[in-house]
C-alpha cells in the first residue's frame, strides 16, 4: 500500500499572510482528547494544546499542556527558536527555519533547517491513552547541538475562558528523570519525562506567562490568558539521535509500557489497517487521508464510566461519534448522519453496531439525545430530527451487514418511538391527527438541525411542520412497517404502513409550492407557510423512502442545484432572501445570525448526490464531480480533513470547526458510491 503523505512546503506556508497560523493540525487519541495547534506552532485558540486529556465527569476534556516551547542551541551558543509559540512574534515560519510540514498517515511532522542543522519533529498520541509524544531527531549536523524544551501548562477545561485556569498553585515532584505537576486534589496529575537521553528538568522558579489568542478575539471571546511553566528540559543532541518529550495524565506504568519508537510504529500500523479495511476506492490518495480523518471522530466516551460498565456487563462496547473538533461532543443527529460514511463505508461494521446499540440505550420518551455536554453523564434531548435519523442509520447498517440480531434488539424501541411521536412527546413534537404530519416546536428551543441560538434568540426557530422532519418521519414509518412485516408479519406492519400513506398524501398536497416549483421549508408555522429556498427539501428526494411524488423530483433537484450548490456543499439559504448572509464571521451573535442563513454546509453534498443519482442513475461521473471541490480544501484550515462550514460566496472561506464528522463522512460515503471502477470492469 502506498504511503499516505500530504506535504506543505515552504512556499505553501508563506504564500499568503498568516498561512501557517490559519492552517491547523489535529491528532486525536480515540477518547475525545487530542493534540492540536496551528502549523506554525502558535496556539491561536483556547482549544489548542499539545495534551487535551479526556477525563471522567465532571472534568471532561482538560487542556493540560498548552505548548512546548522549543529552542535549538547551535555549537557557538546561538539560540534559534524553532516554532512560533506567540502569534504576535516572528517564529519558525517567519524566520524560514521550517522547510516542510507534512502529514505521514495523518501524523504531523515538521522539518527544520537552521544554519546547516536539519531537525525533524513529530507528534503522536498512543491510541486511547491520554499521552502525547513529541519526538525530535537530528537528521544532519556537523557537530552536536543542544535543545531546550519548556512545557507551558494550562490546566483549563476545554470550554473555559482562557483567563480562567483551574489551578492557582502548582507543585512539582521529581523522582529521577520523572516529573509530576500537582495542581490540587480534584485535578489530574500531569506527568512529564524525556525518553532517549538524560535531560533533567531545570526548575527556574515557575513563571506565569500571558498569551494572546487571536482566534478567540475574532470570535468575541476573552483572548488573553495566563499559562504557567515550571522550567525547562535541556541537553545535547548528536547527529542521528532522537529524544521524545512525553506528557500524560496516565499512570507511569502506562507511560512506560511502550517505548516511543514502538508507539509510532504501532500507530502507523493501526492507521494502515484502517485504510486496508475501507472501500477499495478509498485506499489511496486524498480519500485514504479522509479514511484516517474519519477515524478521529469514532471514540470511546472516556468520561461516561457508568455507560462503559453497563455495556461491558452486557457483553458489548460503547462507541459514539464526536461531531467536530475542537469544541463539539457527541451529538445524536451528527452521529446518525455520519454513521454510514465513518463506519460502514470504511469497513468498521462492528463499531457501527456498538454505536447504534449505545444510542438505543439512551432512548427516553421516544427521543435519542441531541447531545452530551462535556463533563456530563446525561444527555440533552431537545431535538426533533436526531431520533428520526436513527431509523435511517439503522437501515443502512442492516442493509450493509445483514445483522438482524441488532435489528431485533432495537425494533421494539423504535415502535415505541413512533408511538411517542404519534401521541406527542417533549418539546411539542407530535403527529397532527388531521393530516398525519409531524409538528414540532417549543418557545425558546431550536429543535431542527438549523439550531443556532444566542441567549434567548432562536435564529431559525422553524416551529411548525418542517419539510425535512416530515421526509424523515415518512421514511421512519416505511422502514418500521417493512421491518415489522419481516419480523412479525403483515398484521403488525399494517398500522404503520397506513400512517405512512397518510403522511405521503398530506405531504404532497401541503408542501408543494406551485409558484416556485419546489417545496415549502415549513408549513403551518408561526407566520404561515415559509417559502424560503433552503436545502432541507432535498431530503424529500434523497432518503431511502422518498416522500415526494416522482414527477416533482426534477424540479426540486434543479432548484437546489441552481440556487444552493457550491463546490464545497450547499448553502443553507438561497441568495436574494432578506436574511441571506454571504459571510460567517464576527462575534457569537453575528456568526449565529449567519450560521443557517446562507452559510455553506459541507455535509449537505451527501443528500444532494443521493438525489442526483436517483434522477440520473448512470451519471456517476457527474455526481463524482460534485465532490472534487473538497480536494484542494484538504490543504487549508484543518490539514487533511474537512471543515464544518464555508462562506456562501467565493472563495468559500472555511469556517467553524476545522474537522467535522458529517462533512468527512458524507464525502467519503459519496466518493465510494460514485466509484467508476465496477462500471468500467463491467464494460470490459
XYZ file of C-alpha atoms in Angstrom:
684
model
C 0.000 0.000 0.000
C 1.468 3.400 -0.940
C 2.438 5.804 1.808
C -0.224 8.356 2.745
C 1.569 11.692 2.803
C 0.381 15.284 2.458
C 3.169 17.843 2.172
C 3.164 21.605 2.575
C 6.480 23.104 1.535
C 7.899 26.482 2.454
C 6.115 28.161 -0.458
C 2.713 26.894 0.679
C 3.365 28.047 4.243
C 4.467 31.526 3.229
C 2.349 32.123 0.100
C -0.330 34.028 1.983
C -0.317 36.217 5.055
C -0.753 34.114 8.197
C -0.909 30.915 6.104
C 0.895 28.917 8.792
C -1.300 30.430 11.507
C -4.626 29.672 9.825
C -3.742 26.096 8.916
C -4.099 23.665 11.803
C -3.189 20.085 12.600
C -5.025 17.579 14.783
C -4.028 14.278 16.401
C -6.920 12.617 18.292
C -6.484 9.899 20.918
C -9.701 7.890 20.449
C -11.112 9.068 23.791
C -12.227 12.540 22.732
C -8.894 14.076 23.714
C -6.353 15.366 21.235
C -3.236 17.373 20.423
C -3.660 20.353 18.106
C -2.265 23.762 17.185
C -1.541 25.871 14.137
C 1.068 24.620 11.678
C 3.335 27.469 12.808
C 3.236 26.069 16.345
C 1.354 29.078 17.670
C -1.590 28.492 19.966
C -4.305 30.703 18.471
C -7.425 29.176 20.045
C -8.415 28.307 23.602
C -8.908 24.761 22.274
C -5.310 24.332 21.149
C -2.977 22.231 23.242
C -0.353 19.511 22.989
C -2.293 17.436 25.511
C -6.022 17.927 25.858
C -6.934 14.980 28.054
C -10.358 13.311 28.102
C -11.165 12.752 31.776
C -14.110 11.322 33.730
C -17.007 13.598 34.639
C -17.256 16.206 35.998
C -13.995 17.388 34.405
C -14.467 16.259 30.809
C -11.769 17.446 28.427
C -8.991 19.484 30.007
C -6.189 21.376 28.240
C -3.307 20.166 30.390
C -0.240 21.032 28.314
C -0.744 24.105 26.168
C 2.622 24.380 24.444
C 6.151 23.071 24.260
C 8.476 25.977 23.565
C 11.476 24.547 21.716
C 14.819 26.265 21.145
C 17.759 24.853 19.205
C 21.187 25.878 20.550
C 23.983 25.787 17.977
C 27.596 24.831 18.826
C 28.601 28.505 19.113
C 25.822 29.133 21.651
C 23.469 30.889 19.208
C 19.823 30.202 20.054
C 17.168 29.631 17.395
C 13.525 29.353 18.360
C 12.142 26.538 16.219
C 8.440 27.312 16.235
C 6.329 30.368 16.765
C 4.510 29.954 20.060
C 3.221 33.501 20.264
C 1.150 34.656 17.256
C 2.425 38.170 17.846
C 6.079 37.199 17.325
C 8.072 36.097 14.318
C 8.790 32.413 14.661
C 9.889 29.462 12.655
C 7.821 30.166 9.587
C 8.603 33.860 9.504
C 12.298 33.204 10.089
C 12.363 30.477 7.455
C 13.519 27.627 9.683
C 10.712 25.254 8.742
C 11.191 23.978 5.208
C 8.399 21.437 5.192
C 5.308 20.396 7.085
C 3.763 17.077 6.219
C 1.236 14.547 7.433
C 2.513 10.965 7.367
C -0.561 8.738 7.699
C -2.225 11.754 9.253
C 0.513 12.385 11.840
C 2.215 15.799 11.723
C 5.935 16.153 11.059
C 7.987 19.350 10.733
C 11.386 19.607 9.054
C 13.629 22.499 10.117
C 16.882 23.702 8.580
C 18.910 26.003 10.824
C 22.443 27.052 9.860
C 23.344 23.661 8.387
C 21.436 21.645 11.012
C 18.446 19.600 9.808
C 15.979 18.623 12.519
C 12.617 16.833 12.384
C 9.806 16.929 14.932
C 6.819 14.578 15.065
C 3.727 14.356 17.287
C 1.844 11.137 18.073
C -0.650 10.024 20.717
C -0.889 6.356 21.730
C -4.397 5.221 20.822
C -6.935 5.533 23.653
C -4.401 6.967 26.073
C -4.119 10.487 27.457
C -0.453 10.579 26.459
C 1.401 12.678 23.917
C 4.850 12.057 22.421
C 6.822 14.858 20.757
C 9.920 13.415 19.112
C 12.927 15.429 17.888
C 15.514 13.847 15.583
C 18.742 15.374 14.311
C 18.810 14.387 10.655
C 22.003 16.249 9.789
C 24.562 18.234 11.779
C 28.325 18.640 11.563
C 28.612 18.843 15.350
C 26.452 18.119 18.373
C 23.796 20.716 19.154
C 21.616 21.284 22.194
C 17.879 21.633 22.665
C 15.781 23.368 25.311
C 12.134 22.360 25.772
C 9.906 24.430 28.029
C 6.476 22.920 28.838
C 3.780 25.558 29.295
C 0.776 24.347 31.268
C -2.880 25.364 31.217
C -4.926 23.032 33.478
C -8.127 24.511 31.991
C -11.351 22.793 30.983
C -11.914 22.902 27.254
C -14.785 25.381 27.238
C -13.446 27.659 29.966
C -12.353 31.147 29.009
C -8.596 31.481 28.591
C -8.360 33.706 31.667
C -9.898 31.018 33.908
C -7.389 28.222 34.615
C -8.401 25.563 37.107
C -5.275 25.935 39.213
C -3.669 28.862 41.014
C -0.833 26.990 42.693
C 1.360 24.238 41.299
C 3.745 21.778 42.907
C 6.451 19.802 41.086
C 7.558 16.402 42.384
C 10.620 14.698 40.912
C 11.790 11.111 41.071
C 14.852 10.545 38.937
C 14.011 11.874 35.481
C 10.255 11.548 36.008
C 8.361 14.681 36.978
C 4.832 15.253 38.227
C 2.955 18.532 38.394
C 0.232 18.723 41.047
C -2.367 21.476 40.946
C -4.901 20.441 43.562
C -6.706 17.404 44.995
C -9.531 17.464 42.421
C -7.297 17.782 39.371
C -5.299 15.159 37.500
C -1.539 14.966 37.821
C 0.492 15.866 34.753
C 3.458 13.544 34.299
C 6.433 14.520 32.132
C 9.711 12.954 31.133
C 12.267 12.782 28.317
C 12.948 9.440 26.631
C 16.141 8.791 24.673
C 18.603 10.891 26.684
C 19.058 12.021 30.294
C 17.652 15.539 30.077
C 16.692 16.841 33.517
C 14.035 19.428 34.217
C 15.651 22.631 35.375
C 13.276 24.453 37.722
C 13.633 28.189 37.316
C 11.178 29.289 39.964
C 7.983 28.781 37.979
C 6.512 31.613 35.991
C 3.169 32.745 34.656
C 3.106 33.905 31.075
C 0.421 35.871 29.295
C -0.626 34.649 25.877
C -2.847 36.268 23.251
C -5.311 34.016 21.390
C -6.198 35.884 18.166
C -8.945 33.497 17.004
C -10.744 33.945 20.324
C -10.522 37.711 19.863
C -12.052 37.403 16.387
C -14.851 35.258 17.800
C -15.675 37.806 20.503
C -14.336 35.871 23.490
C -11.755 36.607 26.172
C -8.461 36.467 24.302
C -5.687 36.930 26.847
C -4.873 34.318 29.430
C -2.181 33.238 31.829
C -0.196 29.998 31.498
C 2.398 28.523 33.851
C 5.768 26.890 33.273
C 7.873 25.110 35.903
C 11.151 25.303 33.975
C 12.792 23.586 31.032
C 14.319 20.317 29.871
C 17.627 20.599 28.084
C 20.701 18.783 26.898
C 22.888 17.845 23.925
C 21.715 16.119 20.746
C 24.094 14.270 18.450
C 23.674 13.687 14.699
C 21.180 10.852 14.151
C 19.957 10.981 17.753
C 16.265 11.168 18.761
C 14.671 12.246 22.000
C 10.988 12.218 22.912
C 9.205 14.532 25.284
C 6.330 12.650 26.952
C 3.400 14.210 28.791
C 0.494 12.280 30.270
C -2.311 12.089 32.797
C -1.991 8.284 32.802
C -0.010 6.294 35.355
C 3.732 5.911 34.971
C 3.147 2.226 34.288
C 1.109 3.115 31.197
C 3.560 5.812 30.138
C 6.469 3.382 30.275
C 4.654 0.395 28.746
C 5.830 1.143 25.207
C 8.993 2.929 24.045
C 8.360 5.907 21.716
C 9.580 4.071 18.627
C 7.030 1.303 19.209
C 4.231 3.809 19.837
C 4.914 5.428 16.473
C 5.274 2.079 14.690
C 2.058 0.647 16.142
C 0.081 3.804 15.389
C 1.244 3.753 11.767
C 0.267 0.079 11.547
C -3.143 0.799 13.048
C -3.749 3.555 10.522
C -2.622 1.435 7.567
C -5.008 -1.272 8.736
C -7.890 1.215 8.772
C -7.177 2.150 5.162
C -6.987 -1.504 4.081
C -10.431 -2.122 5.641
C -12.101 0.691 3.702
C -13.948 0.556 0.385
C -11.461 -0.091 -2.465
C -11.953 3.410 -3.929
C -10.776 4.918 -0.625
C -7.418 3.189 -0.225
C -5.091 5.760 -1.741
C -4.553 9.479 -2.156
C -6.866 12.061 -0.648
C -9.570 9.516 0.141
C -7.161 7.430 2.205
C -6.442 10.597 4.165
C -10.153 11.061 4.740
C -10.450 7.484 5.971
C -7.901 8.458 8.625
C -9.777 11.699 9.248
C -12.928 9.621 9.767
C -11.135 7.661 12.472
C -10.695 10.815 14.553
C -14.444 11.043 15.179
C -15.151 7.458 16.341
C -14.282 7.335 20.020
C -14.838 5.789 23.422
C -16.513 8.368 25.706
C -13.961 8.087 28.498
C -15.857 10.379 30.818
C -19.022 8.249 30.986
C -17.699 5.431 33.155
C -21.141 4.034 34.081
C -22.043 3.611 30.413
C -18.883 1.625 29.767
C -19.529 -0.626 32.745
C -23.137 -1.250 31.643
C -22.128 -2.097 28.079
C -19.369 -4.468 29.144
C -21.709 -6.183 31.597
C -23.942 -6.874 28.590
C -21.003 -8.151 26.552
C -20.921 -5.023 24.384
C -18.803 -1.899 23.948
C -19.575 1.813 23.992
C -18.748 3.796 20.876
C -20.048 7.124 19.722
C -19.122 9.925 17.316
C -17.612 13.250 18.240
C -19.370 15.766 15.987
C -16.406 18.058 15.381
C -13.094 19.397 16.618
C -12.380 21.239 18.666
C -15.472 22.056 20.689
C -18.247 19.592 19.871
C -19.038 16.482 21.896
C -21.137 13.576 20.603
C -24.428 14.696 19.072
C -27.210 12.260 18.205
C -28.092 13.863 14.873
C -24.496 14.120 13.683
C -23.779 10.572 14.779
C -26.669 9.071 12.830
C -25.993 11.092 9.675
C -22.282 10.266 9.871
C -22.547 6.588 10.784
C -22.544 5.187 7.256
C -19.597 7.203 5.993
C -17.490 6.889 9.146
C -18.022 3.196 9.814
C -19.871 1.239 7.114
C -18.045 2.656 4.090
C -14.746 2.273 5.958
C -15.362 -1.362 6.915
C -15.842 -0.740 10.649
C -19.102 -2.665 10.869
C -18.663 -3.932 14.418
C -18.203 -0.413 15.746
C -21.279 0.731 13.818
C -23.294 -1.845 15.744
C -21.820 -0.664 19.020
C -22.781 2.928 18.203
C -26.375 2.014 17.352
C -26.832 -0.137 20.428
C -25.267 2.597 22.588
C -27.783 5.178 21.385
C -30.686 2.739 21.644
C -29.903 2.516 25.340
C -30.284 6.307 25.657
C -33.840 6.486 24.224
C -36.126 8.402 26.599
C -39.787 9.243 25.879
C -39.291 8.386 22.244
C -36.165 10.508 21.724
C -32.440 9.929 21.483
C -30.175 12.638 22.940
C -29.434 15.728 20.938
C -26.021 15.944 22.586
C -23.938 15.107 25.645
C -22.412 18.178 27.314
C -18.707 17.881 28.021
C -18.083 16.552 31.522
C -21.693 15.350 32.000
C -23.099 11.838 32.325
C -26.586 12.630 30.992
C -27.633 13.796 27.548
C -29.925 16.627 26.483
C -32.957 15.619 24.431
C -34.044 18.844 22.703
C -34.145 17.583 19.114
C -36.914 16.755 16.674
C -34.841 15.028 13.996
C -31.992 13.095 15.632
C -34.298 10.211 16.558
C -35.694 10.011 13.027
C -32.154 9.884 11.640
C -31.650 6.837 13.891
C -34.040 4.861 11.636
C -32.023 5.895 8.574
C -28.720 4.864 10.166
C -30.086 1.508 11.320
C -31.429 0.783 7.844
C -28.072 1.475 6.221
C -26.386 -0.699 8.867
C -28.710 -3.680 8.399
C -28.531 -3.362 4.626
C -24.727 -3.417 4.729
C -24.144 -6.042 7.434
C -27.289 -8.191 7.450
C -27.224 -8.012 11.261
C -30.805 -8.953 12.063
C -29.919 -9.590 15.699
C -29.256 -5.902 16.336
C -32.422 -5.025 14.409
C -34.476 -7.336 16.652
C -32.960 -5.778 19.778
C -33.730 -2.230 18.669
C -37.022 -2.671 16.784
C -39.329 -2.656 19.856
C -37.744 0.614 20.934
C -38.342 2.096 17.505
C -42.003 1.098 17.633
C -42.132 2.896 20.983
C -40.507 5.942 19.339
C -43.231 6.003 16.672
C -45.951 5.716 19.314
C -44.468 8.562 21.363
C -44.391 10.739 18.262
C -47.947 9.792 17.387
C -49.297 10.599 20.864
C -46.938 13.509 21.466
C -43.649 13.750 23.325
C -41.416 16.538 24.650
C -40.926 19.964 23.034
C -44.209 19.928 21.148
C -43.177 17.023 18.920
C -46.461 15.410 17.906
C -48.260 13.973 14.908
C -51.165 16.075 13.718
C -54.110 13.644 13.658
C -55.749 15.655 10.875
C -53.042 15.000 8.273
C -50.504 12.633 9.856
C -47.702 15.187 9.521
C -45.259 15.795 12.329
C -45.308 19.119 14.116
C -42.540 20.356 16.390
C -41.673 23.474 18.313
C -41.470 24.975 21.758
C -40.783 28.577 22.637
C -37.081 29.159 23.270
C -35.864 25.885 21.708
C -34.225 25.122 18.365
C -35.171 21.535 17.546
C -34.114 21.002 13.924
C -30.563 20.806 12.603
C -30.796 24.542 11.908
C -30.265 25.074 15.606
C -28.458 28.395 16.110
C -29.410 30.161 19.337
C -27.916 33.190 21.100
C -29.170 33.605 24.671
C -32.976 33.822 24.196
C -32.820 34.405 20.441
C -33.615 31.319 18.345
C -32.292 32.392 14.954
C -34.201 29.910 12.780
C -36.972 28.534 15.035
C -38.845 26.720 12.215
C -41.691 25.842 14.577
C -44.496 24.073 12.760
C -44.210 21.281 10.213
C -40.681 21.328 8.779
C -40.056 19.741 5.393
C -37.087 17.510 6.333
C -38.728 16.403 9.604
C -41.688 15.069 7.651
C -39.483 13.484 4.995
C -37.660 11.685 7.825
C -40.976 10.843 9.539
C -42.288 9.169 6.377
C -39.010 7.287 5.919
C -39.150 6.083 9.547
C -42.739 4.872 9.161
C -41.977 2.998 5.971
C -38.874 1.380 7.450
C -40.716 0.378 10.619
C -43.517 -1.184 8.573
C -41.067 -3.173 6.435
C -39.098 -4.407 9.453
C -42.248 -5.409 11.315
C -43.523 -7.308 8.289
C -40.250 -9.196 8.001
C -40.072 -9.999 11.708
C -43.720 -10.270 12.811
C -45.913 -10.362 9.714
C -48.211 -8.019 7.802
C -50.729 -7.539 10.615
C -48.082 -5.914 12.849
C -46.892 -3.722 9.972
C -50.312 -2.611 8.726
C -50.917 0.387 11.082
C -47.539 1.926 10.247
C -47.962 1.395 6.529
C -51.321 3.174 6.733
C -49.763 6.062 8.699
C -47.071 6.361 6.037
C -49.620 6.585 3.230
C -51.469 9.344 5.072
C -48.212 11.266 5.513
C -47.322 10.862 1.837
C -50.663 12.155 0.613
C -50.648 15.097 3.029
C -47.034 15.977 2.294
C -47.568 16.216 -1.448
C -50.767 18.194 -1.015
C -49.365 20.650 1.520
C -45.637 21.133 0.896
C -45.633 21.676 -2.854
C -45.166 25.368 -3.712
C -46.596 25.707 -7.194
C -45.432 29.296 -7.594
C -41.766 28.446 -7.025
C -41.799 24.916 -8.364
C -40.235 23.477 -5.215
C -41.143 22.751 -1.597
C -42.044 24.998 1.298
C -39.487 24.867 4.091
C -42.100 24.958 6.866
C -45.901 24.841 6.730
C -48.379 25.733 9.450
C -45.669 27.779 11.084
C -45.874 30.753 13.394
C -46.267 33.046 10.401
C -47.944 30.684 7.992
C -46.051 28.791 5.284
C -42.362 29.621 4.785
C -41.304 29.635 1.128
C -37.596 30.292 1.767
C -35.434 28.200 -0.554
C -33.353 26.049 1.753
C -31.592 22.699 1.302
C -33.984 20.864 3.644
C -36.309 19.994 0.752
C -33.677 17.739 -0.834
C -34.411 15.048 1.772
C -37.868 14.571 0.258
C -35.984 13.014 -2.685
C -32.734 11.690 -1.223
C -33.896 9.379 1.580
C -34.342 5.643 1.016
C -38.119 6.107 1.017
C -38.695 9.463 -0.725
C -41.962 11.080 0.321
C -42.200 13.397 -2.694
C -44.049 12.258 -5.814
C -41.618 11.132 -8.525
C -42.875 13.694 -11.005
C -41.668 16.551 -8.801
C -38.152 15.301 -8.082
C -36.505 17.034 -11.007
C -37.951 20.428 -10.140
C -36.702 20.218 -6.557
C -33.251 18.929 -7.518
C -32.841 21.619 -10.177
C -33.900 24.377 -7.771
C -31.363 23.206 -5.202
C -28.636 22.824 -7.840
C -29.176 26.286 -9.283
C -29.611 28.211 -6.031
C -27.726 26.335 -3.334
C -24.977 24.017 -4.645
C -21.357 25.228 -4.319
C -18.019 23.388 -4.746
C -17.939 22.607 -1.001
C -21.552 21.848 -0.105
C -24.953 23.519 -0.110
C -25.940 26.989 1.009
C -28.358 26.989 3.908
C -30.431 29.771 2.292
C -30.624 30.992 -1.288
C -29.142 34.368 -2.235
C -31.750 37.080 -2.561
C -33.616 36.265 0.626
C -33.735 39.222 3.054
C -31.984 37.147 5.739
C -29.205 35.871 3.449
C -25.677 36.330 4.808
C -22.707 35.839 2.480
C -20.064 35.552 5.222
C -19.815 33.841 8.576
C -17.626 35.956 10.849
C -17.573 38.204 13.912
C -18.702 37.612 17.474
C -21.114 34.871 18.543
C -24.260 36.838 17.739
C -23.026 37.839 14.290
C -21.867 34.313 13.482
C -25.052 32.632 14.602
C -27.077 35.149 12.608
C -25.326 33.718 9.519
C -24.999 30.071 10.605
C -28.088 28.864 8.710
C -28.802 31.957 6.655
C -26.637 31.266 3.637
C -23.531 29.675 5.152
C -22.450 26.577 3.199
C -22.568 23.226 4.997
C -20.171 20.591 3.702
C -22.246 17.567 4.724
C -25.239 18.562 2.598
C -23.456 17.480 -0.573
C -24.259 13.903 0.503
C -28.050 14.057 0.216
C -27.727 16.121 -2.955
C -25.555 13.412 -4.559
C -28.136 10.808 -3.488
C -30.952 12.837 -5.050
C -28.929 13.470 -8.216
C -28.266 9.753 -8.683
C -31.951 8.944 -8.200
C -32.697 11.231 -11.127
C -29.590 10.303 -13.138
C -28.572 6.786 -12.011
C -25.983 6.393 -14.790
C -24.270 9.727 -14.167
C -21.662 8.565 -11.671
C -19.072 10.832 -13.264
C -21.302 13.888 -12.875
C -22.006 13.019 -9.262
C -18.280 12.499 -8.600
C -17.550 15.992 -9.955
C -19.717 17.422 -7.191
C -17.111 16.149 -4.707
C -13.943 17.402 -6.372
C -14.136 20.848 -4.799
C -13.256 19.331 -1.440
C -9.833 18.125 -2.608
C -7.996 21.483 -2.575
C -9.641 22.230 0.773
C -7.523 19.474 2.364
C -4.572 21.889 2.257
C -6.338 24.587 4.294
C -7.965 25.011 7.736
C -7.656 21.524 9.285
C -4.968 19.892 7.140
C -6.133 16.552 5.727
C -9.732 16.857 6.900
C -12.912 18.821 6.069
C -14.314 21.845 7.855
C -17.784 22.250 9.276
C -18.922 25.221 7.167
C -17.829 27.718 4.495
C -18.738 31.237 3.463
C -21.621 31.341 0.998
C -19.704 33.137 -1.770
C -16.267 32.682 -3.397
C -13.625 31.989 -2.252
C -15.805 29.905 0.123
C -13.536 30.510 3.102
C -13.682 27.601 5.578
C -15.213 28.437 8.943
C -16.382 26.802 12.153
C -14.814 23.548 13.281
C -11.664 22.609 11.397
C -12.758 18.943 11.318
C -16.433 17.938 11.179
C -17.683 14.361 11.301
C -20.575 14.612 8.866
C -18.550 16.660 6.369
C -15.897 13.937 6.196
C -18.439 11.106 6.372
C -20.604 12.298 3.503
C -17.692 12.970 1.159
C -16.214 9.542 1.934
C -19.586 7.825 1.502
C -20.387 9.559 -1.770
C -16.908 9.011 -3.190
C -17.384 5.269 -2.712
C -20.936 5.455 -4.093
C -19.674 7.139 -7.277
C -16.841 4.671 -7.861
C -16.480 4.180 -11.606
C -14.307 1.067 -11.349
C -17.132 -1.525 -11.202
C -18.813 0.074 -14.234
C -15.536 0.122 -16.173
C -14.900 -3.505 -15.299
C -18.393 -4.495 -16.404
C -17.847 -2.692 -19.720
C -14.778 -4.835 -20.392
